[in-house]
PDB file of C-alpha atoms in Angstrom:
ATOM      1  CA  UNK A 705      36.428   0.098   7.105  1.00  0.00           C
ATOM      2  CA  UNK A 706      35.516  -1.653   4.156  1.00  0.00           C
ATOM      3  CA  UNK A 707      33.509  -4.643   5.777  1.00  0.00           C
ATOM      4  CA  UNK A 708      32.064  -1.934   8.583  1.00  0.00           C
ATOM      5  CA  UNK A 709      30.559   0.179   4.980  1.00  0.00           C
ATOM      6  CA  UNK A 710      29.113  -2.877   3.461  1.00  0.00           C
ATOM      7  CA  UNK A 711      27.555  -3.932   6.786  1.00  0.00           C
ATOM      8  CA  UNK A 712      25.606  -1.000   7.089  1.00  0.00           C
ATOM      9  CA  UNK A 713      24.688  -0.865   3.486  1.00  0.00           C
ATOM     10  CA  UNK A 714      22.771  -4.041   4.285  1.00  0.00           C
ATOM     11  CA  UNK A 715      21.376  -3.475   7.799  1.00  0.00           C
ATOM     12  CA  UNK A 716      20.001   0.052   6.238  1.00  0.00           C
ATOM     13  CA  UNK A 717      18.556  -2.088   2.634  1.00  0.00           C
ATOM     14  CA  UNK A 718      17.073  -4.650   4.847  1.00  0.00           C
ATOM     15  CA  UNK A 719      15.399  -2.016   7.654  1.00  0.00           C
ATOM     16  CA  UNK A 720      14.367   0.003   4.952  1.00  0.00           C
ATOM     17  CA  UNK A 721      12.524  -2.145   2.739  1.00  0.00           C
ATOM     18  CA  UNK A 722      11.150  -4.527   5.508  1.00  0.00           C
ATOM     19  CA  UNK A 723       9.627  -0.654   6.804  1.00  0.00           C
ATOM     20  CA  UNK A 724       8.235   0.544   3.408  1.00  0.00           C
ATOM     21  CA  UNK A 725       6.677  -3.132   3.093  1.00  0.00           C
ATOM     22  CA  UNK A 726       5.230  -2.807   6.452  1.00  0.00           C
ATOM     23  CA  UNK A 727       3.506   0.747   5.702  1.00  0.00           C
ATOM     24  CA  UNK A 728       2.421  -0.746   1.714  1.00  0.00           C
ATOM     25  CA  UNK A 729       0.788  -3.315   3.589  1.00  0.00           C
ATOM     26  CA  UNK A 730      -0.780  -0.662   6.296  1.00  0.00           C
ATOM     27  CA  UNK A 731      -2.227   1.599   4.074  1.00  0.00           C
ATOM     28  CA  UNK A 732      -2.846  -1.135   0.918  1.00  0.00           C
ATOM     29  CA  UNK A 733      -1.014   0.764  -1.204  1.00  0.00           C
ATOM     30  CA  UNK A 734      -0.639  -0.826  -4.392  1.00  0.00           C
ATOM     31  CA  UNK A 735       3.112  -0.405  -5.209  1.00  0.00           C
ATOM     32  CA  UNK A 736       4.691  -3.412  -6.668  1.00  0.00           C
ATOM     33  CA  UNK A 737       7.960  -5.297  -5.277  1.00  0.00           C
ATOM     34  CA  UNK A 738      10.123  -3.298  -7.605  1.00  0.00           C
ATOM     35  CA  UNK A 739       9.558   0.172  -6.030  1.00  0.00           C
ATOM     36  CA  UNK A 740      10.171  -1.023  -2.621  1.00  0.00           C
ATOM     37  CA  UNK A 741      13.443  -2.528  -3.494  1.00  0.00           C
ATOM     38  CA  UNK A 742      14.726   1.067  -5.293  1.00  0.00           C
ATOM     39  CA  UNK A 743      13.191   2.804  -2.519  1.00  0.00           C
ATOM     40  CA  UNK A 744      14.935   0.596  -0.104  1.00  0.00           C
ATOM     41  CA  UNK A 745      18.567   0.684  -2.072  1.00  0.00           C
ATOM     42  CA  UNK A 746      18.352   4.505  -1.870  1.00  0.00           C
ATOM     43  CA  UNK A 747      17.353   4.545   1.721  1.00  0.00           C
ATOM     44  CA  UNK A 748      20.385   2.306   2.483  1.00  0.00           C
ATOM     45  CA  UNK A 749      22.852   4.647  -0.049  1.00  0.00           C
ATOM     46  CA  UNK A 750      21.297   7.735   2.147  1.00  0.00           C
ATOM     47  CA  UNK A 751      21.950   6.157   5.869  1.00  0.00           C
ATOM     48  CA  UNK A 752      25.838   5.675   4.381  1.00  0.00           C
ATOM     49  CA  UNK A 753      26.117   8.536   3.287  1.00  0.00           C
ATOM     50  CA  UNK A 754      24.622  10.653   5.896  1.00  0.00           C
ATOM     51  CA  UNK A 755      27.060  11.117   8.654  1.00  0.00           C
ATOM     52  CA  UNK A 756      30.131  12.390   6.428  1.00  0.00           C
ATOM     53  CA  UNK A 757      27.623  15.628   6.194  1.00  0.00           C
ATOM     54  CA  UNK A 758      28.040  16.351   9.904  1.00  0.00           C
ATOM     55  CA  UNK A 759      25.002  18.415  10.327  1.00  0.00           C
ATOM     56  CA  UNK A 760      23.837  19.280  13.717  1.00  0.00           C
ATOM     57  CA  UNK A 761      21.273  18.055  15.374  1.00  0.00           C
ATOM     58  CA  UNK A 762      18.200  20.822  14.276  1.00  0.00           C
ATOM     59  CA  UNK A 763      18.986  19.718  10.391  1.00  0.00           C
ATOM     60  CA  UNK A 764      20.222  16.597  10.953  1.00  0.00           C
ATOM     61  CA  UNK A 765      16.066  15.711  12.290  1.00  0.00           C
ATOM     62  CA  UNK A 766      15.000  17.608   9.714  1.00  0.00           C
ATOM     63  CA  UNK A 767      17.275  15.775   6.737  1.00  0.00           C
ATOM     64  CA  UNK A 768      16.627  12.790   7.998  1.00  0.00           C
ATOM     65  CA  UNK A 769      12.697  13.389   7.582  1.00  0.00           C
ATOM     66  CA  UNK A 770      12.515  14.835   4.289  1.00  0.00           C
ATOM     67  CA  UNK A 771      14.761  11.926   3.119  1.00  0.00           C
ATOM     68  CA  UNK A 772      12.151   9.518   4.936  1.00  0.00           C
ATOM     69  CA  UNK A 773       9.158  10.935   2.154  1.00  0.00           C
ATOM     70  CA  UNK A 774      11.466  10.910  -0.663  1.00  0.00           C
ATOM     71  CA  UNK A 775      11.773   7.482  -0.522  1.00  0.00           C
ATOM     72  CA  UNK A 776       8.084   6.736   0.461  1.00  0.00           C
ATOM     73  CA  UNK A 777       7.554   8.886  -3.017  1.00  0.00           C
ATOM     74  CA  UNK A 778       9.887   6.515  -4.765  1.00  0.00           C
ATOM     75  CA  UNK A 779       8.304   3.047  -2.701  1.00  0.00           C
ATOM     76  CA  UNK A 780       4.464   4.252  -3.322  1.00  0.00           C
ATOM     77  CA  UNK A 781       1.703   4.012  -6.092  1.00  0.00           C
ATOM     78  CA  UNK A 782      -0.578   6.929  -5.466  1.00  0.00           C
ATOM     79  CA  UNK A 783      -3.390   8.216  -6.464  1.00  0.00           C
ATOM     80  CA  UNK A 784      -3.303  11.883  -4.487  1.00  0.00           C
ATOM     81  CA  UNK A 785      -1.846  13.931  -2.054  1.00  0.00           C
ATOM     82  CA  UNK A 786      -3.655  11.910   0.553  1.00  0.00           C
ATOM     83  CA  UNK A 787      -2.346   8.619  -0.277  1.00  0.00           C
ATOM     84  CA  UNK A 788       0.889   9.487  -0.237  1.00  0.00           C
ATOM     85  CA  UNK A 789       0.769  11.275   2.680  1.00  0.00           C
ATOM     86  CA  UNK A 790      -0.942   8.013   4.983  1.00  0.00           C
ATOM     87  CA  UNK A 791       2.035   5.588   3.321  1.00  0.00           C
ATOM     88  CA  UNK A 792       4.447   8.126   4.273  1.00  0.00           C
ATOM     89  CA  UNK A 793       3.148   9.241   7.543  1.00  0.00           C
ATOM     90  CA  UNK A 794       2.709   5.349   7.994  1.00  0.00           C
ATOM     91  CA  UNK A 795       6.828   4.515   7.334  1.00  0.00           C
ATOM     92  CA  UNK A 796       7.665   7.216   9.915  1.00  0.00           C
ATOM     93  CA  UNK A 797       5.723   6.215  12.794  1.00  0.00           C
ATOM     94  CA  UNK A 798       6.784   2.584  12.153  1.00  0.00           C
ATOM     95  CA  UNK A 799      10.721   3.809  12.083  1.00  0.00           C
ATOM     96  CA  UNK A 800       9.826   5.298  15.267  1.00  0.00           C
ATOM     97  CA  UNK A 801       8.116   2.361  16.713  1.00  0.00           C
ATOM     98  CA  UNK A 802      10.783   0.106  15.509  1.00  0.00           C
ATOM     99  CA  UNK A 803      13.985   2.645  16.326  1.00  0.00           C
ATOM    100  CA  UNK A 804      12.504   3.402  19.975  1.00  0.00           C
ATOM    101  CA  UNK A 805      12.010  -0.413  20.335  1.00  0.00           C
ATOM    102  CA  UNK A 806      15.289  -1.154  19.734  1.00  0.00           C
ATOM    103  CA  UNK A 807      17.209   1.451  21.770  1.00  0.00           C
ATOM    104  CA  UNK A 808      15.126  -0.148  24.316  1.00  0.00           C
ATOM    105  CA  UNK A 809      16.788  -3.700  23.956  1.00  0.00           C
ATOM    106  CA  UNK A 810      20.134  -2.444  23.254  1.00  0.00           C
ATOM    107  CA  UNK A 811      19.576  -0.441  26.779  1.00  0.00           C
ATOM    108  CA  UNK A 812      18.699  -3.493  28.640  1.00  0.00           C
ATOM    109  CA  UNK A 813      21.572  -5.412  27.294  1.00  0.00           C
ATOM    110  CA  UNK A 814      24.314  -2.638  28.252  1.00  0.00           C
ATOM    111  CA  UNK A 815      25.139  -1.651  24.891  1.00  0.00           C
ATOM    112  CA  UNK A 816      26.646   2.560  24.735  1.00  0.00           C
ATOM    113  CA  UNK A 817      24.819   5.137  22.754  1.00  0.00           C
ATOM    114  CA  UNK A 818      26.644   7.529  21.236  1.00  0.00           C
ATOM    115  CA  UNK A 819      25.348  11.048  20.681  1.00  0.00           C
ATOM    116  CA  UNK A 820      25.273  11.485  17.186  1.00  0.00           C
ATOM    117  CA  UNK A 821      25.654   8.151  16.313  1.00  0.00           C
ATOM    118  CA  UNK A 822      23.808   6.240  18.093  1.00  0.00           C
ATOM    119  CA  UNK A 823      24.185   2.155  18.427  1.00  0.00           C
ATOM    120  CA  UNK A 824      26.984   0.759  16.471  1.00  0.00           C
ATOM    121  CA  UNK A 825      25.032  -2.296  14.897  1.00  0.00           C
ATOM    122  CA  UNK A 826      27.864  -3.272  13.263  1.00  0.00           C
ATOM    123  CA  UNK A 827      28.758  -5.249  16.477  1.00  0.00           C
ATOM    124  CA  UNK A 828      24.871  -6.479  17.065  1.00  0.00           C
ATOM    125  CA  UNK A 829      24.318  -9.721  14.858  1.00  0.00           C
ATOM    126  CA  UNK A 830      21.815  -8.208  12.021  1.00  0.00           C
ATOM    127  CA  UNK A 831      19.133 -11.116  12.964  1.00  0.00           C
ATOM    128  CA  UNK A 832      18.112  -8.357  15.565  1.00  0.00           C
ATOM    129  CA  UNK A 833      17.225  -5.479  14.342  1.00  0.00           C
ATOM    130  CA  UNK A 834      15.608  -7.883  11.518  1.00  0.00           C
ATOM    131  CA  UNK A 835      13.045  -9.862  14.070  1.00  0.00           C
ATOM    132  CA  UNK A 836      12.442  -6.309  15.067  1.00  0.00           C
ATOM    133  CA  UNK A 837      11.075  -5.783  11.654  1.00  0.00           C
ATOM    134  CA  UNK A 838       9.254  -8.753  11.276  1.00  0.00           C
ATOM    135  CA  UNK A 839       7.320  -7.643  14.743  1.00  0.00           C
ATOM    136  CA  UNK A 840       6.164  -4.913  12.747  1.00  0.00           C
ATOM    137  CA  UNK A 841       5.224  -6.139   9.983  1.00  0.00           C
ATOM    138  CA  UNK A 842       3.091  -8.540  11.583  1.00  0.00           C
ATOM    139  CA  UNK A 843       1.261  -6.023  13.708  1.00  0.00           C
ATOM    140  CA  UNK A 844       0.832  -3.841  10.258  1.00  0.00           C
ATOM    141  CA  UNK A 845      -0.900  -6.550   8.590  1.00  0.00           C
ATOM    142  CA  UNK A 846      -3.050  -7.678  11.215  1.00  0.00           C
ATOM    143  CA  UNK A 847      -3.741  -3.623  11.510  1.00  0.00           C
ATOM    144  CA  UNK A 848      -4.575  -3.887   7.972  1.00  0.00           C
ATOM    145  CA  UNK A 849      -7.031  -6.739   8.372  1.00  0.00           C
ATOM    146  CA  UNK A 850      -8.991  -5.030  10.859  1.00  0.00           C
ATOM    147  CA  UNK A 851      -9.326  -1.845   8.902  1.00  0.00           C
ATOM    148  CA  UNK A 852     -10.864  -4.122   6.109  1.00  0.00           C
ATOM    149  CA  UNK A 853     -12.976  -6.214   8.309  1.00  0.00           C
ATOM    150  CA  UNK A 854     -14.326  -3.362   9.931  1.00  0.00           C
ATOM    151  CA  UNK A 855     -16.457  -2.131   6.450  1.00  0.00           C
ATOM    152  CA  UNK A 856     -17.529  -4.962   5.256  1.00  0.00           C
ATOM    153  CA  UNK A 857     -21.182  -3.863   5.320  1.00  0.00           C
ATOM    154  CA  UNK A 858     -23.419  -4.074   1.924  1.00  0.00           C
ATOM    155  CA  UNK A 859     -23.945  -0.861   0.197  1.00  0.00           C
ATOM    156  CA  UNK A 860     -25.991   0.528  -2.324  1.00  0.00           C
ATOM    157  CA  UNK A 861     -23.668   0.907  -5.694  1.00  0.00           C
ATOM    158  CA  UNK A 862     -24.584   2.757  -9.323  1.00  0.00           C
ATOM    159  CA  UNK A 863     -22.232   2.656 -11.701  1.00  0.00           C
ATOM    160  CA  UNK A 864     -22.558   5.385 -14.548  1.00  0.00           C
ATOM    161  CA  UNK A 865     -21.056   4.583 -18.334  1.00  0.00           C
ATOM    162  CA  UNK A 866     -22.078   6.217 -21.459  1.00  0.00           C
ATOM    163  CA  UNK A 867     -25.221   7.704 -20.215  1.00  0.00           C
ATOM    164  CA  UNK A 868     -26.484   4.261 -18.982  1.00  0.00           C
ATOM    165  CA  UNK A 869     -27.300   3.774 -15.024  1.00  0.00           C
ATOM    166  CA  UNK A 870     -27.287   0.103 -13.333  1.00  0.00           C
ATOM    167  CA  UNK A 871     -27.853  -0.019  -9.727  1.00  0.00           C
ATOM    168  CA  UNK A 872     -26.807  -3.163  -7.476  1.00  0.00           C
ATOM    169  CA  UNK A 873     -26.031  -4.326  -3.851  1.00  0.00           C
ATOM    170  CA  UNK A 874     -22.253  -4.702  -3.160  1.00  0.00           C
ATOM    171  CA  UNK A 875     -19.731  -4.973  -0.279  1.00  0.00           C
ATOM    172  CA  UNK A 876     -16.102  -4.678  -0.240  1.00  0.00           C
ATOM    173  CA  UNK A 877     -14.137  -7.519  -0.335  1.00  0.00           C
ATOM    174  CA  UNK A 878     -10.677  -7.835   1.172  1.00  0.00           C
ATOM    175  CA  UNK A 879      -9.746 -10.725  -0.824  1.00  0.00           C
ATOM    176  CA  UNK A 880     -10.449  -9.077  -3.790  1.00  0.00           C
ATOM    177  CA  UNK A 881      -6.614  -7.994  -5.003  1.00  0.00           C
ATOM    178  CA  UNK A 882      -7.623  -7.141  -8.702  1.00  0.00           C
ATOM    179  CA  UNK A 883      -5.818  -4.769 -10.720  1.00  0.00           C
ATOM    180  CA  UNK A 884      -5.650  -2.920 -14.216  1.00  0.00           C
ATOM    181  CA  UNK A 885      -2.732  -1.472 -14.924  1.00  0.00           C
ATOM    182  CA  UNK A 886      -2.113  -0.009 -10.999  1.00  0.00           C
ATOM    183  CA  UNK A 887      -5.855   0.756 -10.875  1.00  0.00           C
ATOM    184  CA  UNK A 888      -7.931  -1.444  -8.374  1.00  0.00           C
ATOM    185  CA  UNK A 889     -10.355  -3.272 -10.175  1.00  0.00           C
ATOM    186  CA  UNK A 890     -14.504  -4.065  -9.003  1.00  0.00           C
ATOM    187  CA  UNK A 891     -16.232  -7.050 -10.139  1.00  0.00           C
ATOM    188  CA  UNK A 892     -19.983  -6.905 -11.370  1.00  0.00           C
ATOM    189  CA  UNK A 893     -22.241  -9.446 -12.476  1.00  0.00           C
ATOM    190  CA  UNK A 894     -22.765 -10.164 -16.449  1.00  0.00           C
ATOM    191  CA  UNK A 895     -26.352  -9.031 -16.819  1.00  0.00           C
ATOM    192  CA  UNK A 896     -25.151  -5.718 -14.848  1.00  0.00           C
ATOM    193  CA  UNK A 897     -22.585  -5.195 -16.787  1.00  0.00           C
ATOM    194  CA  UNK A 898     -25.240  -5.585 -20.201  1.00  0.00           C
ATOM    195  CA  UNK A 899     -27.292  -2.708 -18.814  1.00  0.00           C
ATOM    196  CA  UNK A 900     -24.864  -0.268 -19.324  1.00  0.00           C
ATOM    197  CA  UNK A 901     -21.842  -1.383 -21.379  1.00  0.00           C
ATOM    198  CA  UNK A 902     -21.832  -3.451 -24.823  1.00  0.00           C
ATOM    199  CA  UNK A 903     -19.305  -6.046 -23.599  1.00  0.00           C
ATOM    200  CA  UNK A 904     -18.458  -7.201 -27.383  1.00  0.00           C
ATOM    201  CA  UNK A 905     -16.403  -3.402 -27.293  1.00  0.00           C
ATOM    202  CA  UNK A 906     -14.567  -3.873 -24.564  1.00  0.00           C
ATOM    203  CA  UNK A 907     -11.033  -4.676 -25.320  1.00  0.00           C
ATOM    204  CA  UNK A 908      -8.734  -4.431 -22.154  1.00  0.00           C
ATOM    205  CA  UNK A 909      -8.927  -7.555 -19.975  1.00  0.00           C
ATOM    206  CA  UNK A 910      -7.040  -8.576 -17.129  1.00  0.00           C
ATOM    207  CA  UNK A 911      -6.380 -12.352 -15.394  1.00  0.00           C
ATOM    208  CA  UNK A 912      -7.580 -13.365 -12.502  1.00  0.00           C
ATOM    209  CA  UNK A 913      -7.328 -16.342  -9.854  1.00  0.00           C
ATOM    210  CA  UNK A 914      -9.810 -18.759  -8.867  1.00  0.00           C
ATOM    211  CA  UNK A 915     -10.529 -21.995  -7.834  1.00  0.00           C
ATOM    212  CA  UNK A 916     -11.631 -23.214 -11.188  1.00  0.00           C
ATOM    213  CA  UNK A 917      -8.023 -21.810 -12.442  1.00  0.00           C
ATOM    214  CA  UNK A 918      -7.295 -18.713 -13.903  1.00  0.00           C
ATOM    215  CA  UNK A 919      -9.192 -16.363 -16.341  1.00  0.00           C
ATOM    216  CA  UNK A 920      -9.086 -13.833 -18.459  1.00  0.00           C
ATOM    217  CA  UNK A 921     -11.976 -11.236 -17.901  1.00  0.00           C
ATOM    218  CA  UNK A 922     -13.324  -7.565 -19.358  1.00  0.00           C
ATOM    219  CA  UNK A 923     -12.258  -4.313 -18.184  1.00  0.00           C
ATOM    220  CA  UNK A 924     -13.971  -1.306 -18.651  1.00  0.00           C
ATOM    221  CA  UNK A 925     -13.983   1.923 -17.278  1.00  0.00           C
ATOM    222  CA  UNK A 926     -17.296   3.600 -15.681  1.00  0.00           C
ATOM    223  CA  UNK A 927     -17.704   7.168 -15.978  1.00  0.00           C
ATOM    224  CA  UNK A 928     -18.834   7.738 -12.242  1.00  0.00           C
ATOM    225  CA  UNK A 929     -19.550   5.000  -9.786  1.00  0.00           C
ATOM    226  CA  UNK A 930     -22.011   6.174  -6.680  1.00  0.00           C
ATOM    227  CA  UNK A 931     -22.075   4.111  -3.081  1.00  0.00           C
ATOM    228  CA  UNK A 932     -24.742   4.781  -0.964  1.00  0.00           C
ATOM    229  CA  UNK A 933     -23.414   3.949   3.180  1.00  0.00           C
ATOM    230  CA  UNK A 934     -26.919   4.912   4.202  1.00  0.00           C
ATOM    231  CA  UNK A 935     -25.456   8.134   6.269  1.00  0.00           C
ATOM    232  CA  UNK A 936     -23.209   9.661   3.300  1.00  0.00           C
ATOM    233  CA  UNK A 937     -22.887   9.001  -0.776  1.00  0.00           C
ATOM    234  CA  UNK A 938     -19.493   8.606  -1.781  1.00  0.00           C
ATOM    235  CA  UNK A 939     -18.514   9.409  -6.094  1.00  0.00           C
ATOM    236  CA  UNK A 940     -16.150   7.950  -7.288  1.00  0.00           C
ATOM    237  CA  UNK A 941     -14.955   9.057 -11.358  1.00  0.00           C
ATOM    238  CA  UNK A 942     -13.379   6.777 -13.630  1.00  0.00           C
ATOM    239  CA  UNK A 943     -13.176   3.519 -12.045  1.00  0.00           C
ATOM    240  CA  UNK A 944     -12.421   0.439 -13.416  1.00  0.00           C
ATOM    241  CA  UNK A 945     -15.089  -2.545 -13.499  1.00  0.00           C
ATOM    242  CA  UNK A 946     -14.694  -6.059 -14.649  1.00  0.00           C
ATOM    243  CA  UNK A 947     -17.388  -8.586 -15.594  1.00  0.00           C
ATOM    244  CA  UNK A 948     -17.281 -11.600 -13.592  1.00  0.00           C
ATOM    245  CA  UNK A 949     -17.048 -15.301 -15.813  1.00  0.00           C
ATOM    246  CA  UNK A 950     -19.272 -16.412 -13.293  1.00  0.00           C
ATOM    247  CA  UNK A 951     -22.723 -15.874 -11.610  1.00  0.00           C
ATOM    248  CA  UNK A 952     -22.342 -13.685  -9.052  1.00  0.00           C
ATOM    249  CA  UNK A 953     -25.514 -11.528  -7.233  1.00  0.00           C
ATOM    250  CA  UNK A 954     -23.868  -8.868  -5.792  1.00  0.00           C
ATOM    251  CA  UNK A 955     -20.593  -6.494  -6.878  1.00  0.00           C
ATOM    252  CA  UNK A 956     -17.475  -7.309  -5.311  1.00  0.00           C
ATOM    253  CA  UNK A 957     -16.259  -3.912  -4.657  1.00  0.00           C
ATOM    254  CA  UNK A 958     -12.235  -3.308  -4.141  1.00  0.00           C
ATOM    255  CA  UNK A 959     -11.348  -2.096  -0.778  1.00  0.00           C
ATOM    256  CA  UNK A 960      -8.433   0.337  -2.689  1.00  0.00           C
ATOM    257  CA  UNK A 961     -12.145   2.917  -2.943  1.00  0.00           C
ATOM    258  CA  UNK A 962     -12.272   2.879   0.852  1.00  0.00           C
ATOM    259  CA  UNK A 963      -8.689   4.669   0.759  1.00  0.00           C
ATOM    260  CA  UNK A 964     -10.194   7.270  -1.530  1.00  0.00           C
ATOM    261  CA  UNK A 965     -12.984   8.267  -0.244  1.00  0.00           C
ATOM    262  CA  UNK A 966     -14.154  12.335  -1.214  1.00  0.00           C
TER     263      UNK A 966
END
């Protein structure tokens, strides 16, 4: 009984967290490694736990889906209502995808499900249901990548700070995985940045990554930031801006906005 708990603990702490990753990485949420892992270790303490409640099956669905957004509250970094609803909504339909793929291949190979219980997977070698996983985080990060590449137009930006207005072209930038303190970070050129801000203030900085090495550059926090998509104007209040070190013509927007759109 012993060795059949401790299984599960880790097939439920490895499904769990390989899930939450998959829908962080679907929705480019921000959440760092730490959350997932808590979220995950909960998940797994949840799953053991679960059956010695003997619900039936009405509460045992519905249990088993509050439980799901608890730990997608613990797993996330959000912003609103709405981002924590697309992570959550996002580890669902992935524990569906994943759960109905693997009844599936536990059909074809002649394994018994048992109302209630369903597959033992205590007997199934956990490399399994783990490639399972893997599947989907693959096809959530290539999802992701599409839903990036597919805005990647220029836009009309004015950023707003102390009463000043600069206006610039900018686009967003997948690659662009800057942030200050949680908060995604967009990158502006120096003699934008002059217009509007008196950089010799500025104290917060954060480092960044590039192929000259790594640098330290200045945060600071517009009051209202406006992108023009030529059929809508999005605003966007306090966001954070950093000056680029080096020459750069346009504003490398982070992609983090496109998930908060008004």
């Amino acid at each position: 009984m012993q060795v059949y708990i401790e299984l599960a603990v880790i097939e439920n702490f490895c499904m769990d967290f390989t899930l939450l990753y998959a829908a962080k990485v679907a929705v480019k949420n921000p959440a760092p490694f730490w959350r997932i892992l808590i979220a995950a270790i909960l998940g797994a303490a949840f799953a053991v736990l679960f059956p010695l409640f003997k619900l039936g099956a009405v509460w045992s669905v519905a249990v088993k889906i509050l439980s799901g957004f608890l730990i997608c509250l613990v797993a996330g970094k959000f912003k609103g209502v709405k981002s924590y609803l697309k992570f959550s909504f996002a580890f669902l339909i992935f524990t569906a995808i994943l759960g109905g793929a693997l009844i599936g291949i536990f059909s074809l190979a002649g394994l018994d499900y048992a109302a209630g219980e369903g597959f033992i997977l205590s007997k199934i070698p956990i490399g399994i249901p783990l490639f399972g996983a893997l599947l989907v985080i693959i096809g959530a990060r290539k999802l992701a990548s599409r839903l990036k590449k597919s805005k990647k137009e220029v836009v009309s930006v004015r950023i707003y700070s102390g009463g000043e207005c600069a206006e610039i072209k900018g686009f967003f930038d997948s690659g662009n995985k800057v942030y200050c303190r949680g908060a995604p970070v967009s990158i502006i050129p120096k003699e934008i940045a002059e217009k509007i801000v008196d950089e010799s203030r500025i104290k917060d900085g954060v480092k960044i990554h590039t192929v000259a090495g790594s640098k330290i550059i200045k945060i600071f926090t517009a009051d209202k930031v406006e992108i023009d998509f030529g059929e809508k104007k999005n605003n966007y209040n306090g966001v954070k801006i950093g000056i680029s070190p080096q020459r750069i013509n346009t504003a490398v927007l982070h992609p983090d906005l496109l998930e908060d759109e008004p």
